């Protein structure tokens, strides 16, 4: 992957996955890794920070004699996600303009 | 190495990096990882998680921009390894010259927009667009008189004025320029002197004349290159304060009504205090072991050159009304991050009663 992935991008991805429904760390990692090339140590700090900021809540659920820790998105998290989605669109449009060019609006070189 | 040995090694590696509760939480997280993958994939998980020391560092260091994959990851130059984004990139490369002009125009437009949004910035903002200052159009300087060359050397500066925009800048030789309009008619006067290595500038006027717009005064102090000042203390009741390109050990700049802007250079200072009752605060460059920024009404923009991992901060914006952003990410009205004190970390505190705070780390 040629592009560095910043904190807001990771936060946004985690929130977006959890907006689809509660899940646990392993599945969350797998889902995000399908799209982004993450190292294994990346996700824990993201989850911890989002928990500390009240964007997520965690609860344990028994599964095959042990506890699985599920993460759920809070209202604060949903608002944050909306903010990210809005800002992402603006950011993406700007990057598209730069990286891909917009010949139709600026003419040929 | 099996699962138990791996987790023990991880525990050991985490020991100096995190407090106990955090360490337990991290270990629990990776234990669950092993559980989910199942015992038959234990070796795969160990290979995937990699060196325990590396994993400990990555996990404990918190929210860092994600580093590029190291060797062993997909090779971006190998077509077989290319994902959809790499294909797009290759197509773009072929057409890049044809599209360069369009791109340049976009860049100009974006740069202009960014410059408008971040008037004191010295580069494009990272991440999200920065916020617009609450109090626009601040910090204007219009000193037109020739500077007075100072014969006596000074290592500290003390400015105490009722009305003055104060600027401290770097130059070839030391000097000061004082200018005030309508002053004589209103009984206002600026004076200066050097005593025991301290440059004093004082400006006073009868209380009744002190109001914005009736009197303008400017103080411009030029500090020679390669000078590190000991103490800089600036206090003005009305006026903006701008300090740029100067290095110092301690700085305290306060204005009752105006904005404060600091673009420091040189080494990290011992302490910096920037405060105003009404106005914005801008800071960039080397911070301080202690950096404090406080405004009653206004925004605070901080771009310290310290690394986020060594920098503690405590930011509070407008009770619950303002927004705090760290590296462009909204955090609500408060944000705090305490790093272990034994790393010689910088400590940043900022508060505004009515306004927003943006903190951006260089690394």
Coordinates of C-alpha atoms in Angstrom, one line a residue:
Chain A
X1 CA 0.0 0.0 0.0
X2 CA 1.6 3.2 -1.1
X3 CA -0.4 5.6 1.1
X4 CA 0.0 6.0 4.9
X5 CA -3.2 5.6 6.9
X6 CA -3.8 8.2 9.5
X7 CA -5.6 8.1 12.8
X8 CA -8.9 9.6 11.6
X9 CA -9.1 7.1 8.8
X10 CA -8.7 4.2 11.2
X11 CA -11.2 5.7 13.7
X12 CA -13.7 6.2 10.9
X13 CA -13.3 2.6 9.6
X14 CA -13.8 1.1 13.1
X15 CA -16.8 3.3 13.7
X16 CA -18.2 2.4 10.3
X17 CA -17.8 -1.3 10.8
X18 CA -19.4 -1.1 14.3
X19 CA -22.3 1.0 12.9
X20 CA -23.3 -2.2 11.1
X21 CA -23.6 -4.1 14.4
X22 CA -21.6 -5.1 17.5
X23 CA -18.6 -7.3 17.0
X24 CA -15.4 -8.4 18.7
X25 CA -11.8 -7.5 18.1
X26 CA -10.8 -10.4 15.9
X27 CA -13.6 -9.9 13.4
X28 CA -13.1 -6.2 13.4
X29 CA -9.5 -6.7 12.5
X30 CA -10.3 -9.2 9.8
X31 CA -12.9 -6.9 8.3
X32 CA -10.7 -3.8 8.2
X33 CA -7.7 -5.8 6.9
X34 CA -9.7 -6.8 3.9
X35 CA -9.4 -3.2 2.8
X36 CA -6.5 -1.7 4.6
X37 CA -3.0 -3.3 5.1
X38 CA -2.8 -3.0 8.8
X39 CA -0.3 -4.3 11.2
X40 CA -1.7 -6.3 14.1
X41 CA -0.7 -3.7 16.7
X42 CA -2.7 -1.0 15.0
X43 CA -6.2 -1.7 16.1
X44 CA -5.9 -2.0 19.9
X45 CA -4.8 1.7 20.4
X46 CA -7.7 2.8 18.1
X47 CA -10.2 0.9 20.1
X48 CA -8.8 2.0 23.4
X49 CA -8.9 5.7 22.4
X50 CA -12.4 5.4 21.0
X51 CA -13.5 3.8 24.2
X52 CA -11.9 6.6 26.3
X53 CA -13.6 9.2 24.2
X54 CA -17.0 7.6 24.7
X55 CA -17.4 6.7 21.0
X56 CA -17.5 3.0 21.8
X57 CA -18.6 0.9 24.7
X58 CA -17.4 -2.7 25.4
X59 CA -19.2 -5.6 27.0
X60 CA -18.2 -9.2 27.6
X61 CA -20.3 -12.1 26.5
X62 CA -19.7 -15.8 27.4
X63 CA -18.7 -17.9 24.4
X64 CA -17.5 -21.5 24.7
X65 CA -16.4 -21.2 28.3
X66 CA -14.6 -17.9 27.9
X67 CA -15.5 -14.3 27.5
X68 CA -15.6 -12.5 24.2
X69 CA -15.3 -8.7 24.3
X70 CA -17.8 -7.1 22.1
X71 CA -17.6 -3.5 21.0
X72 CA -20.7 -1.3 20.3
X73 CA -20.9 2.2 18.9
X74 CA -22.5 4.9 21.1
X75 CA -24.4 8.0 20.1
X76 CA -21.3 10.0 20.5
X77 CA -19.6 7.5 18.1
X78 CA -22.4 7.8 15.6
X79 CA -22.1 11.6 15.6
X80 CA -18.3 11.3 15.2
X81 CA -18.8 8.9 12.3
X82 CA -21.2 11.3 10.6
X83 CA -18.6 14.0 11.0
X84 CA -15.9 11.8 9.5
X85 CA -18.1 10.9 6.6
X86 CA -18.8 14.5 5.8
X87 CA -15.1 15.5 6.1
X88 CA -14.0 12.4 4.2
X89 CA -16.1 13.4 1.2
X90 CA -14.6 16.9 1.1
X91 CA -11.1 15.4 1.6
X92 CA -11.6 12.7 -1.1
X93 CA -13.0 15.2 -3.6
X94 CA -9.9 17.4 -3.1
X95 CA -7.6 14.4 -3.5
X96 CA -9.4 13.2 -6.6
X97 CA -9.0 16.6 -8.1
X98 CA -5.2 16.5 -7.4
X99 CA -4.4 12.9 -8.0
X100 CA -6.7 12.0 -10.9
X101 CA -7.1 15.4 -12.4
X102 CA -10.2 17.0 -13.7
X103 CA -9.7 17.7 -17.4
X104 CA -13.3 18.4 -18.2
X105 CA -13.3 21.4 -15.8
X106 CA -9.7 22.7 -16.4
X107 CA -9.0 21.8 -20.0
X108 CA -6.1 20.0 -21.5
X109 CA -2.5 20.6 -20.6
Chain B
X1 CA 7.7 -20.3 20.9
X2 CA 4.1 -21.3 21.8
X3 CA 1.2 -19.1 22.7
X4 CA 2.1 -19.0 26.4
X5 CA 5.7 -18.1 25.8
X6 CA 4.6 -15.5 23.2
X7 CA 2.2 -13.8 25.7
X8 CA 4.9 -13.9 28.4
X9 CA 7.4 -12.2 26.1
X10 CA 4.7 -9.6 25.2
X11 CA 4.1 -9.0 28.9
X12 CA 7.8 -8.5 29.5
X13 CA 8.1 -6.1 26.6
X14 CA 5.0 -4.1 27.7
X15 CA 6.3 -3.8 31.3
X16 CA 8.4 -0.6 30.9
X17 CA 5.9 0.9 28.4
X18 CA 2.5 0.7 30.1
X19 CA 0.9 0.7 33.6
X20 CA -0.3 -2.6 34.9
X21 CA -4.0 -2.2 34.1
X22 CA -3.3 -1.2 30.6
X23 CA -0.9 -4.1 30.2
X24 CA -3.5 -6.6 31.4
X25 CA -6.0 -5.2 29.0
X26 CA -3.6 -5.5 26.1
X27 CA -2.7 -9.1 27.0
X28 CA -6.4 -9.9 27.3
X29 CA -6.9 -8.5 23.8
X30 CA -4.2 -10.6 22.2
X31 CA -5.2 -13.7 24.2
X32 CA -8.7 -13.3 22.7
X33 CA -7.0 -13.1 19.3
X34 CA -5.4 -16.5 19.9
X35 CA -8.7 -17.9 21.2
X36 CA -10.6 -16.7 18.1
X37 CA -8.0 -18.1 15.7
X38 CA -8.2 -21.4 17.4
X39 CA -5.4 -23.7 18.7
X40 CA -4.7 -25.2 15.2
X41 CA -3.7 -21.7 14.0
X42 CA -1.5 -20.8 17.0
X43 CA 1.7 -20.8 14.9
X44 CA 0.0 -18.6 12.2
X45 CA -1.1 -16.1 14.8
X46 CA 2.4 -15.9 16.3
X47 CA 3.9 -15.3 12.9
X48 CA 1.2 -12.7 12.1
X49 CA 1.7 -10.8 15.4
X50 CA 5.4 -10.8 14.8
X51 CA 8.2 -9.9 17.2
X52 CA 6.6 -9.4 20.7
X53 CA 8.8 -6.3 21.4
X54 CA 7.6 -4.7 18.2
X55 CA 4.0 -5.6 18.9
X56 CA 4.3 -4.1 22.4
X57 CA 5.8 -0.9 21.1
X58 CA 3.1 -0.6 18.4
X59 CA 0.3 -1.3 20.7
X60 CA 1.4 0.8 23.6
X61 CA 2.4 3.9 21.7
X62 CA -1.2 4.8 21.0
X63 CA -2.7 6.6 18.1
X64 CA 0.1 7.0 15.7
X65 CA -0.2 7.4 11.9
X66 CA 0.1 3.9 10.6
X67 CA 3.6 3.2 9.3
X68 CA 4.1 1.7 5.9
X69 CA 4.5 -2.1 5.8
X70 CA 8.0 -3.4 6.2
X71 CA 9.8 -6.1 4.3
X72 CA 7.7 -9.3 4.0
X73 CA 4.6 -7.4 3.1
X74 CA 3.3 -7.1 -0.5
X75 CA 5.8 -5.7 -2.9
X76 CA 4.2 -2.7 -4.5
X77 CA 6.4 -3.1 -7.6
X78 CA 5.3 -6.6 -8.2
X79 CA 2.2 -6.6 -10.5
X80 CA 0.9 -9.8 -9.1
X81 CA 0.7 -8.1 -5.7
X82 CA -1.1 -5.1 -6.8
X83 CA -4.5 -4.4 -5.4
X84 CA -7.2 -2.2 -7.1
X85 CA -5.6 1.0 -5.7
X86 CA -2.2 0.1 -7.2
X87 CA -3.8 -0.4 -10.6
X88 CA -5.4 3.0 -10.4
X89 CA -2.1 4.4 -9.4
X90 CA -0.4 2.8 -12.5
X91 CA -3.1 4.2 -14.8
X92 CA -2.6 7.6 -13.2
X93 CA 1.1 7.4 -13.7
X94 CA 0.7 6.9 -17.4
X95 CA -1.5 9.9 -17.8
X96 CA 0.2 12.1 -15.3
X97 CA 1.9 14.6 -17.7
X98 CA -1.4 15.1 -19.6
X99 CA -3.1 15.9 -16.3
X100 CA -0.3 17.9 -14.6
X101 CA -1.7 21.3 -15.5
X102 CA -5.1 20.4 -14.2
X103 CA -3.5 19.1 -11.0
X104 CA -1.5 22.2 -10.6
X105 CA -4.6 24.4 -10.8
X106 CA -6.3 22.2 -8.2
X107 CA -3.3 22.5 -6.0
X108 CA -3.3 26.3 -6.3
X109 CA -7.0 26.4 -5.4
X110 CA -6.5 24.1 -2.5
X111 CA -3.5 26.0 -1.3
X112 CA -5.4 29.2 -1.5
X113 CA -8.3 27.8 0.4
X114 CA -6.0 26.3 3.1
X115 CA -4.1 29.6 3.4
X116 CA -7.4 31.5 3.9
X117 CA -8.5 29.0 6.5
X118 CA -5.2 29.0 8.4
X119 CA -3.8 32.5 8.1
X120 CA -0.8 32.0 10.3
X121 CA 0.1 28.6 9.1
X122 CA 3.5 27.8 7.6
X123 CA 2.3 24.8 5.5
X124 CA -0.7 22.8 4.4
X125 CA -2.7 21.4 7.3
X126 CA -2.6 17.7 7.7
X127 CA -5.7 15.6 7.8
X128 CA -8.9 17.6 8.0
X129 CA -9.4 21.2 7.1
X130 CA -8.5 23.5 10.0
X131 CA -11.0 25.7 11.7
X132 CA -11.5 29.4 11.0
X133 CA -10.3 31.8 13.7
X134 CA -13.1 33.0 15.9
X135 CA -11.8 36.6 15.8
X136 CA -10.7 37.3 12.3
X137 CA -8.3 39.9 10.9
X138 CA -6.1 40.1 13.9
X139 CA -2.5 40.9 14.4
X140 CA -1.7 43.9 12.2
X141 CA 1.6 45.8 12.4
X142 CA 2.4 49.1 10.8
X143 CA 5.6 50.4 12.2
X144 CA 7.0 52.9 9.7
X145 CA 9.6 54.7 11.8
X146 CA 13.3 53.8 11.5
X147 CA 14.6 51.6 14.3
X148 CA 16.8 53.1 17.0
X149 CA 20.0 51.2 17.3
X150 CA 20.7 50.0 20.8
X151 CA 24.3 50.3 22.0
X152 CA 23.8 48.5 25.3
X153 CA 23.4 44.8 25.1
X154 CA 20.4 43.1 26.6
X155 CA 19.6 39.5 27.4
X156 CA 16.1 40.0 28.7
X157 CA 13.1 42.0 27.6
X158 CA 10.3 43.6 29.7
X159 CA 7.5 45.4 28.1
X160 CA 4.8 47.0 30.2
X161 CA 2.3 49.2 28.2
X162 CA -1.3 50.4 28.4
X163 CA -1.6 50.4 24.7
X164 CA 0.8 48.9 22.2
X165 CA 1.0 46.3 19.5
X166 CA 4.3 44.6 20.4
X167 CA 6.5 42.7 18.0
X168 CA 9.7 40.9 18.7
X169 CA 11.6 39.7 15.7
X170 CA 15.0 38.5 14.6
X171 CA 17.4 40.8 12.7
X172 CA 21.0 41.6 12.0
X173 CA 21.5 44.1 14.8
X174 CA 19.6 44.9 17.9
X175 CA 17.2 47.8 17.8
X176 CA 13.8 49.1 18.7
X177 CA 11.2 51.1 16.9
X178 CA 8.5 52.9 18.8
X179 CA 5.6 54.6 17.1
X180 CA 2.3 56.0 18.4
X181 CA -0.4 57.9 16.7
X182 CA -2.5 60.6 18.5
X183 CA -0.4 59.8 21.5
X184 CA 0.9 63.3 22.3
X185 CA -2.6 64.8 22.1
X186 CA -3.9 62.1 24.5
X187 CA -0.9 62.3 26.9
X188 CA 0.4 58.9 25.9
X189 CA 4.1 58.3 25.8
X190 CA 6.3 55.3 25.1
X191 CA 9.8 55.2 26.6
X192 CA 12.6 52.7 26.7
X193 CA 15.9 52.0 28.5
X194 CA 18.5 49.2 29.1
X195 CA 19.4 48.4 32.6
X196 CA 21.4 45.4 33.9
X197 CA 21.0 43.6 30.6
X198 CA 17.2 44.1 30.6
X199 CA 15.5 46.1 27.9
X200 CA 12.6 48.0 29.4
X201 CA 9.8 49.5 27.3
X202 CA 7.0 51.3 29.1
X203 CA 3.9 53.1 27.8
X204 CA 1.4 54.8 30.0
X205 CA -1.6 57.1 29.5
X206 CA -4.4 58.5 31.7
X207 CA -7.0 55.8 32.2
X208 CA -9.7 57.6 30.2
X209 CA -7.7 57.4 26.9
X210 CA -7.5 53.7 27.0
X211 CA -10.0 52.4 24.5
X212 CA -9.6 50.6 21.2
X213 CA -9.5 52.9 18.2
X214 CA -8.6 56.1 20.0
X215 CA -5.0 55.4 20.2
X216 CA -2.6 53.1 18.3
X217 CA 0.9 52.3 19.3
X218 CA 3.6 50.0 18.1
X219 CA 6.7 48.6 19.7
X220 CA 9.0 46.6 17.5
X221 CA 12.1 45.0 19.1
X222 CA 14.8 43.5 16.9
X223 CA 16.9 40.8 18.5
X224 CA 20.2 39.9 16.8
X225 CA 20.6 36.4 15.3
X226 CA 22.3 33.7 17.5
X227 CA 21.0 35.4 20.6
X228 CA 19.1 33.3 23.1
X229 CA 17.2 35.7 25.4
X230 CA 16.8 34.7 29.1
X231 CA 13.5 36.2 30.0
X232 CA 10.9 37.8 27.8
X233 CA 7.9 39.4 29.6
X234 CA 5.4 41.4 27.6
X235 CA 2.2 42.8 29.1
X236 CA 0.0 45.2 27.3
X237 CA -3.6 46.1 28.1
X238 CA -4.6 46.7 24.5
X239 CA -2.7 45.4 21.5
X240 CA -1.5 42.4 19.6
X241 CA 1.7 40.6 20.4
X242 CA 3.8 38.9 17.8
X243 CA 7.1 37.1 18.4
X244 CA 8.9 35.4 15.6
X245 CA 12.2 33.8 14.9
X246 CA 13.6 34.5 18.4
X247 CA 14.8 32.0 20.9
X248 CA 14.5 32.5 24.6
X249 CA 14.4 30.5 27.9
X250 CA 11.2 31.8 29.3
X251 CA 8.4 33.8 27.7
X252 CA 5.3 35.3 29.3
X253 CA 3.1 37.3 26.9
X254 CA -0.2 38.8 28.0
X255 CA -2.6 41.2 26.4
X256 CA -6.0 42.3 27.7
X257 CA -7.4 42.8 24.3
X258 CA -5.6 41.4 21.2
X259 CA -4.2 38.3 19.8
X260 CA -0.9 36.6 20.6
X261 CA 1.3 34.9 18.0
X262 CA 4.5 33.0 18.6
X263 CA 6.7 31.4 15.9
X264 CA 9.6 30.5 18.0
X265 CA 13.0 29.3 16.8
X266 CA 16.0 27.8 18.4
X267 CA 15.9 25.3 21.2
X268 CA 13.0 24.2 23.3
X269 CA 12.3 26.9 25.9
X270 CA 11.8 26.3 29.6
X271 CA 8.4 27.8 29.8
X272 CA 6.0 29.7 27.5
X273 CA 2.9 31.4 28.7
X274 CA 0.6 33.1 26.1
X275 CA -2.6 34.7 27.3
X276 CA -5.3 37.1 26.3
X277 CA -8.7 38.1 27.5
X278 CA -10.1 38.7 24.1
X279 CA -8.2 37.3 21.0
X280 CA -6.7 34.3 19.4
X281 CA -3.5 32.6 20.2
X282 CA -1.2 31.1 17.6
X283 CA 1.9 29.1 18.4
X284 CA 4.3 27.1 16.1
X285 CA 7.8 25.9 16.3
X286 CA 9.8 24.6 19.3
X287 CA 7.5 24.4 22.3
X288 CA 8.6 24.3 25.9
X289 CA 8.8 22.0 28.8
X290 CA 5.7 23.9 29.9
X291 CA 3.5 25.6 27.3
X292 CA 0.5 27.4 28.5
X293 CA -2.1 29.2 26.3
X294 CA -5.2 30.8 27.7
X295 CA -7.8 33.1 26.2
X296 CA -11.1 34.3 27.5
X297 CA -12.8 34.6 24.1
X298 CA -10.9 33.4 21.1
X299 CA -9.4 30.3 19.5
X300 CA -6.1 28.7 20.2
X301 CA -3.9 27.2 17.4
X302 CA -0.9 25.2 18.6
X303 CA 1.6 23.5 16.3
X304 CA 4.5 22.5 18.6
X305 CA 7.4 20.8 16.9
X306 CA 7.6 18.2 19.7
X307 CA 6.6 14.6 19.0
X308 CA 3.2 13.5 20.1
X309 CA 4.6 10.5 21.9
X310 CA 6.6 12.6 24.3
X311 CA 4.1 15.4 24.8
X312 CA 1.4 15.5 27.5
X313 CA -1.5 17.9 26.9
X314 CA -4.6 19.1 28.6
X315 CA -7.0 21.1 26.4
X316 CA -10.3 22.6 27.4
X317 CA -12.6 24.6 25.2
X318 CA -15.4 26.8 26.2
X319 CA -17.1 24.7 28.9
X320 CA -19.0 22.5 26.7
X321 CA -19.5 24.9 23.8
X322 CA -16.1 24.7 22.0
X323 CA -14.4 22.0 20.1
X324 CA -10.9 20.7 20.7
X325 CA -9.1 19.2 17.7
X326 CA -5.9 17.1 18.0
X327 CA -4.2 16.5 14.6
X328 CA -7.5 17.7 13.0
X329 CA -9.7 15.2 14.8
X330 CA -12.5 16.6 16.8
X331 CA -12.3 15.4 20.5
X332 CA -15.3 17.1 22.0
X333 CA -14.8 20.1 24.3
X334 CA -11.9 18.6 26.2
X335 CA -8.9 16.4 25.5
X336 CA -6.1 15.2 27.7
X337 CA -3.2 12.8 27.3
X338 CA -0.7 12.3 30.1
X339 CA 2.6 10.8 29.2
X340 CA 4.9 9.3 31.8
X341 CA 6.8 12.3 33.3
X342 CA 10.1 10.4 33.4
X343 CA 10.6 10.8 29.6
X344 CA 11.3 14.5 29.9
X345 CA 8.1 15.2 28.1
X346 CA 6.7 18.5 27.2
X347 CA 3.5 19.6 28.9
X348 CA 0.9 21.7 27.0
X349 CA -2.1 23.2 28.6
X350 CA -4.6 25.3 26.7
X351 CA -8.0 26.7 27.6
X352 CA -10.5 29.1 26.2
X353 CA -13.8 30.1 27.8
X354 CA -15.4 30.8 24.5
X355 CA -13.8 29.3 21.4
X356 CA -12.0 26.3 20.0
X357 CA -8.6 24.7 20.3
X358 CA -6.6 23.0 17.5
X359 CA -3.4 21.2 18.5
X360 CA -1.3 19.7 15.7
X361 CA 1.9 17.7 16.3
X362 CA 4.8 17.8 13.9
X363 CA 5.4 14.1 14.4

